[in-house]
mmCIF file of C-alpha atoms in Angstrom:
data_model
loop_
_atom_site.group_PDB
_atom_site.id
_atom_site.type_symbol
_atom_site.label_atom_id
_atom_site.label_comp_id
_atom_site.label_asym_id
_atom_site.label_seq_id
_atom_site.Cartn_x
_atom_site.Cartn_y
_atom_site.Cartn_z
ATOM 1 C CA UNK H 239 19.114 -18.097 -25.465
ATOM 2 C CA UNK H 240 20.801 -15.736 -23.344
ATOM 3 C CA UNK H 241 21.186 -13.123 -26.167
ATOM 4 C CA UNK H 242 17.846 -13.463 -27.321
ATOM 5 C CA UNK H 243 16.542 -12.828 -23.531
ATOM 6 C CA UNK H 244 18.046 -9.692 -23.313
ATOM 7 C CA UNK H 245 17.428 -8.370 -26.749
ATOM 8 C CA UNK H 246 13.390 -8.676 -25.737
ATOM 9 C CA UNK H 247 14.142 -7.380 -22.329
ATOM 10 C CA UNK H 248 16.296 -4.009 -24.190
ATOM 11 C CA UNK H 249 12.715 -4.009 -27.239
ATOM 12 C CA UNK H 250 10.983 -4.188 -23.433
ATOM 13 C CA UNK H 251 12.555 -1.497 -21.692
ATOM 14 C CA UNK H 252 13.232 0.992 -24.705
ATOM 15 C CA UNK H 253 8.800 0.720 -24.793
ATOM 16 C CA UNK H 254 8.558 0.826 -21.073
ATOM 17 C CA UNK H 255 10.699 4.624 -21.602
ATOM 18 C CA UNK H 256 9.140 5.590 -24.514
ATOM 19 C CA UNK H 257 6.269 8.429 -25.130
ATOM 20 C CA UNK H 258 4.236 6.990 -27.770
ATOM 21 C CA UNK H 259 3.071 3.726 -25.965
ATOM 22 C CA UNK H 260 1.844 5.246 -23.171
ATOM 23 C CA UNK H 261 3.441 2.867 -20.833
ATOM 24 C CA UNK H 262 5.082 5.239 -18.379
ATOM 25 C CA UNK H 263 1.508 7.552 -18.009
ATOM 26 C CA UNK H 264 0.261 4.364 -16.924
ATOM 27 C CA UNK H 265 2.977 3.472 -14.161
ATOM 28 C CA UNK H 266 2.956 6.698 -12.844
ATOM 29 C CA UNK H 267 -1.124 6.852 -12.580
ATOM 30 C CA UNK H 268 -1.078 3.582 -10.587
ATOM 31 C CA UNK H 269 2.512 4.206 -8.857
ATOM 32 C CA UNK H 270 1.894 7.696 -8.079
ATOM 33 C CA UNK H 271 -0.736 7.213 -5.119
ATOM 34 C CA UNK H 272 0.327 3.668 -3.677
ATOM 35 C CA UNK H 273 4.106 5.622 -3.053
ATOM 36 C CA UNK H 274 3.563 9.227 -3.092
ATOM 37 C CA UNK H 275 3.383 9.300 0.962
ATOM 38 C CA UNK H 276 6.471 6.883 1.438
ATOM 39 C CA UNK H 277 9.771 7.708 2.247
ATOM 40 C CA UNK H 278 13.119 7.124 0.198
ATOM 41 C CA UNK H 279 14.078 4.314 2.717
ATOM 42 C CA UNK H 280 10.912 2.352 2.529
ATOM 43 C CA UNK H 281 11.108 2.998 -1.257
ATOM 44 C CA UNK H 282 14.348 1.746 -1.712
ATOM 45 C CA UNK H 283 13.146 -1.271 0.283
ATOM 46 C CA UNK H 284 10.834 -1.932 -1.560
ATOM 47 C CA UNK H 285 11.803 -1.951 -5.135
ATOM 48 C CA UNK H 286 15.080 -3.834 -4.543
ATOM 49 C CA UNK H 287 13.099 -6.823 -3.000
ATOM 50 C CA UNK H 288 10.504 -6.513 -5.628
ATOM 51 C CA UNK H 289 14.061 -6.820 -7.996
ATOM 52 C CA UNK H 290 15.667 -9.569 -5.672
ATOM 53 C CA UNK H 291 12.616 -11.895 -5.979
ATOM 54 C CA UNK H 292 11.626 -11.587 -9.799
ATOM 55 C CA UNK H 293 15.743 -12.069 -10.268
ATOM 56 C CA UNK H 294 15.704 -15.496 -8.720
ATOM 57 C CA UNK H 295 13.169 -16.689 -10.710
ATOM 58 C CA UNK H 296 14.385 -14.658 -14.370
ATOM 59 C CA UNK H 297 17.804 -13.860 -15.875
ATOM 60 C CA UNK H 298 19.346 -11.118 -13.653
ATOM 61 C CA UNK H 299 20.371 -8.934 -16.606
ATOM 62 C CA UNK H 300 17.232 -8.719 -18.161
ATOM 63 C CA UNK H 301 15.492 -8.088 -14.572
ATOM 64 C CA UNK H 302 18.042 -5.284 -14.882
ATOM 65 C CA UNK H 303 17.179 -3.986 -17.836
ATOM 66 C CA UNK H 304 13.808 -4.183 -17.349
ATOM 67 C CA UNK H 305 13.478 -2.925 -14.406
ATOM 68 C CA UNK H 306 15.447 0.119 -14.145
ATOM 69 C CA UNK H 307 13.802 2.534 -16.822
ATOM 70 C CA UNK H 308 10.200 1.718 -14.825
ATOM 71 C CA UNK H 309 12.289 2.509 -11.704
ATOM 72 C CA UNK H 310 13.565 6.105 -13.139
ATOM 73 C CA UNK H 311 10.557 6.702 -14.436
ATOM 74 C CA UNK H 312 8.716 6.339 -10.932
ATOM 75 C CA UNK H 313 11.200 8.131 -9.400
ATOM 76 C CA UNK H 314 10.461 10.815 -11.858
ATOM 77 C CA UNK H 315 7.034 11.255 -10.997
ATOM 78 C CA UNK H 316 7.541 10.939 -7.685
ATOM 79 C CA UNK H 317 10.265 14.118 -7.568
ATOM 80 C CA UNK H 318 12.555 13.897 -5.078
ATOM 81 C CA UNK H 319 12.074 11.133 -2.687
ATOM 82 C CA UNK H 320 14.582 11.710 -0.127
ATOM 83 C CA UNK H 321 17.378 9.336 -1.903
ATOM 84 C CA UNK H 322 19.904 10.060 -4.402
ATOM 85 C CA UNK H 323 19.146 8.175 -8.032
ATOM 86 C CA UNK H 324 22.403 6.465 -8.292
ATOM 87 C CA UNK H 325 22.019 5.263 -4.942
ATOM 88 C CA UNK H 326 18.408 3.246 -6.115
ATOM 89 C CA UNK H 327 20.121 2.235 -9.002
ATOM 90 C CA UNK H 328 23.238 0.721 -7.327
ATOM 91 C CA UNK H 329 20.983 -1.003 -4.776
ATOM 92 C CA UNK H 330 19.027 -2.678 -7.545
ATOM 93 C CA UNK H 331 21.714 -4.006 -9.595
ATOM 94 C CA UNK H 332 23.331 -5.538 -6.199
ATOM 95 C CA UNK H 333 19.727 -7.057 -5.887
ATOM 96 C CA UNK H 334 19.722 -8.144 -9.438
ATOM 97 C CA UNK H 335 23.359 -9.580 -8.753
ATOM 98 C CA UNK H 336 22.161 -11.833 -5.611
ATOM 99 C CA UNK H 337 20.420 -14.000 -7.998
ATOM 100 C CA UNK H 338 21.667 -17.677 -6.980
ATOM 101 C CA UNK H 339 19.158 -19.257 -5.091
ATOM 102 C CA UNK H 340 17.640 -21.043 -8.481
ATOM 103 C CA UNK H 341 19.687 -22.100 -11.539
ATOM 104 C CA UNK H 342 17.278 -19.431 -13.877
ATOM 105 C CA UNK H 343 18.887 -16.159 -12.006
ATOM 106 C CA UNK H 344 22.035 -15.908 -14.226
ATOM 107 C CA UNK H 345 24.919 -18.280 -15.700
ATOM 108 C CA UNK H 346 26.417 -18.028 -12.082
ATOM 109 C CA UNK H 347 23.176 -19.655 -10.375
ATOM 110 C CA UNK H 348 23.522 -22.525 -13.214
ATOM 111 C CA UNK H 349 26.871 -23.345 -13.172
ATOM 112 C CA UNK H 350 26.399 -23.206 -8.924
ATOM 113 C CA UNK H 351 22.984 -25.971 -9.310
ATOM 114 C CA UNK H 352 24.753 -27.186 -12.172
ATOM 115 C CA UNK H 353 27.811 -28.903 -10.695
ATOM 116 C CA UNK H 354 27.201 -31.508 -8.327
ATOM 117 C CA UNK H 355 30.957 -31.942 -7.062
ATOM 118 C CA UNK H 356 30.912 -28.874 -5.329
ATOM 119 C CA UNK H 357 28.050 -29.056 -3.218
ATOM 120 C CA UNK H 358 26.994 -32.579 -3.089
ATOM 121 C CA UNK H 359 23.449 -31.487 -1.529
ATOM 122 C CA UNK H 360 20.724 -29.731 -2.799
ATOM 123 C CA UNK H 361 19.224 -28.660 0.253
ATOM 124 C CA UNK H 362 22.447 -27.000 1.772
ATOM 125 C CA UNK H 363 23.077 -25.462 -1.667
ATOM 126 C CA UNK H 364 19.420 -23.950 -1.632
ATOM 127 C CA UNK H 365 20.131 -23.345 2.338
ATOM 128 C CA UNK H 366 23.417 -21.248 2.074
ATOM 129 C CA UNK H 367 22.047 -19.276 -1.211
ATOM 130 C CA UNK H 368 19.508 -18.194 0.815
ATOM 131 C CA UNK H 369 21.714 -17.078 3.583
ATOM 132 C CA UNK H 370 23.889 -15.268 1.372
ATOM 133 C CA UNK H 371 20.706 -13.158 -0.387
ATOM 134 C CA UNK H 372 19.755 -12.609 3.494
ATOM 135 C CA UNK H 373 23.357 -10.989 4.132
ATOM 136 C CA UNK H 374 23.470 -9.780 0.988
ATOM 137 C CA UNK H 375 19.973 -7.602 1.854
ATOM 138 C CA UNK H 376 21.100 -6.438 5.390
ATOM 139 C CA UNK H 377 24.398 -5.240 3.647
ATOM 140 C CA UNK H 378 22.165 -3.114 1.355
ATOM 141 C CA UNK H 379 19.783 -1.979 3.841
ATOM 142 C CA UNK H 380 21.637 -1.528 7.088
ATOM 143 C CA UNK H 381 25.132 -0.454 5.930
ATOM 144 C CA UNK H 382 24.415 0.700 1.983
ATOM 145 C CA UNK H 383 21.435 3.347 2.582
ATOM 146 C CA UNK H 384 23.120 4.980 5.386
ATOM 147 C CA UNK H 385 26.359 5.082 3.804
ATOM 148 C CA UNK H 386 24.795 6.943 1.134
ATOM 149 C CA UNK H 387 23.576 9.790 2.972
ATOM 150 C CA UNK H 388 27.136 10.515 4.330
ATOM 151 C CA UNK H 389 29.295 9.549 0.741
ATOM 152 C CA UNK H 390 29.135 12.566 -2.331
ATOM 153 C CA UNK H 391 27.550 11.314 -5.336
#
């Protein structure tokens, strides 16, 4: 299943980039106004919850895949948004990697709901995945973006 999930999300993503279906005009038409006043921090905010949330609740390599050339694409229209692009894209795979609170986020997230002699309890388990995407987040946002301004890329 797994294989054929990410072969749609690559057919996906390889027509979200592409020219010919018109796709990206349209994101950038719609995107352009709602985030052309924002800055990089708030827009880095907001696309890697945005990524965090649809990754619970879909595979986290095909929220990747998906995700990233609309993200690029975006960020091209947008010009330069105050943020370096590696930096976005780092932050959204460690959102897309978070993906444990529900056994659809990845093989991890499975094998975690999965196995009931680890964690005998299903609300703890749901309790201390959630914790761990909170920390996870203020790791991203409080030490990752301002790390990035002082690290070379």
């Amino acid at each position: 299943n797994l294989i054929f999930l990410l072969a749609s999300a690559l057919t996906l993503a390889d027509a979200f980039s592409g020219e010919a279906t018109g796709i990206q005009s349209f994101i950038v038409e719609y995107a352009q106004p709602v985030l052309q006043n924002t800055s990089g921090i708030a827009f880095i905010v907001v696309c890697v919850l945005i990524v965090t949330v649809v990754t619970q609740v879909c595979n986290n390599a095909a929220t990747a895949t998906i995700f990233t050339p609309i993200i690029l694409v975006i960020m091209a229209a947008l010009g330069d948004v105050g943020v370096k692009t590696q930096v976005i894209m780092l932050m959204l795979i460690q959102g897309c990697a978070v993906a444990t609170l529900l056994p659809s986020g990845g093989a991890s997230a499975a094998l975690l709901h999965g196995n009931k002699t680890w964690m005998t309890s299903t609300p703890l388990l749901y309790a201390l995945c959630a914790l761990m995407l909170v920390i996870n987040l203020f790791t991203l946002f409080v030490i990752g973006i301002p790390l990035s301004n002082v690290l070379p890329m």
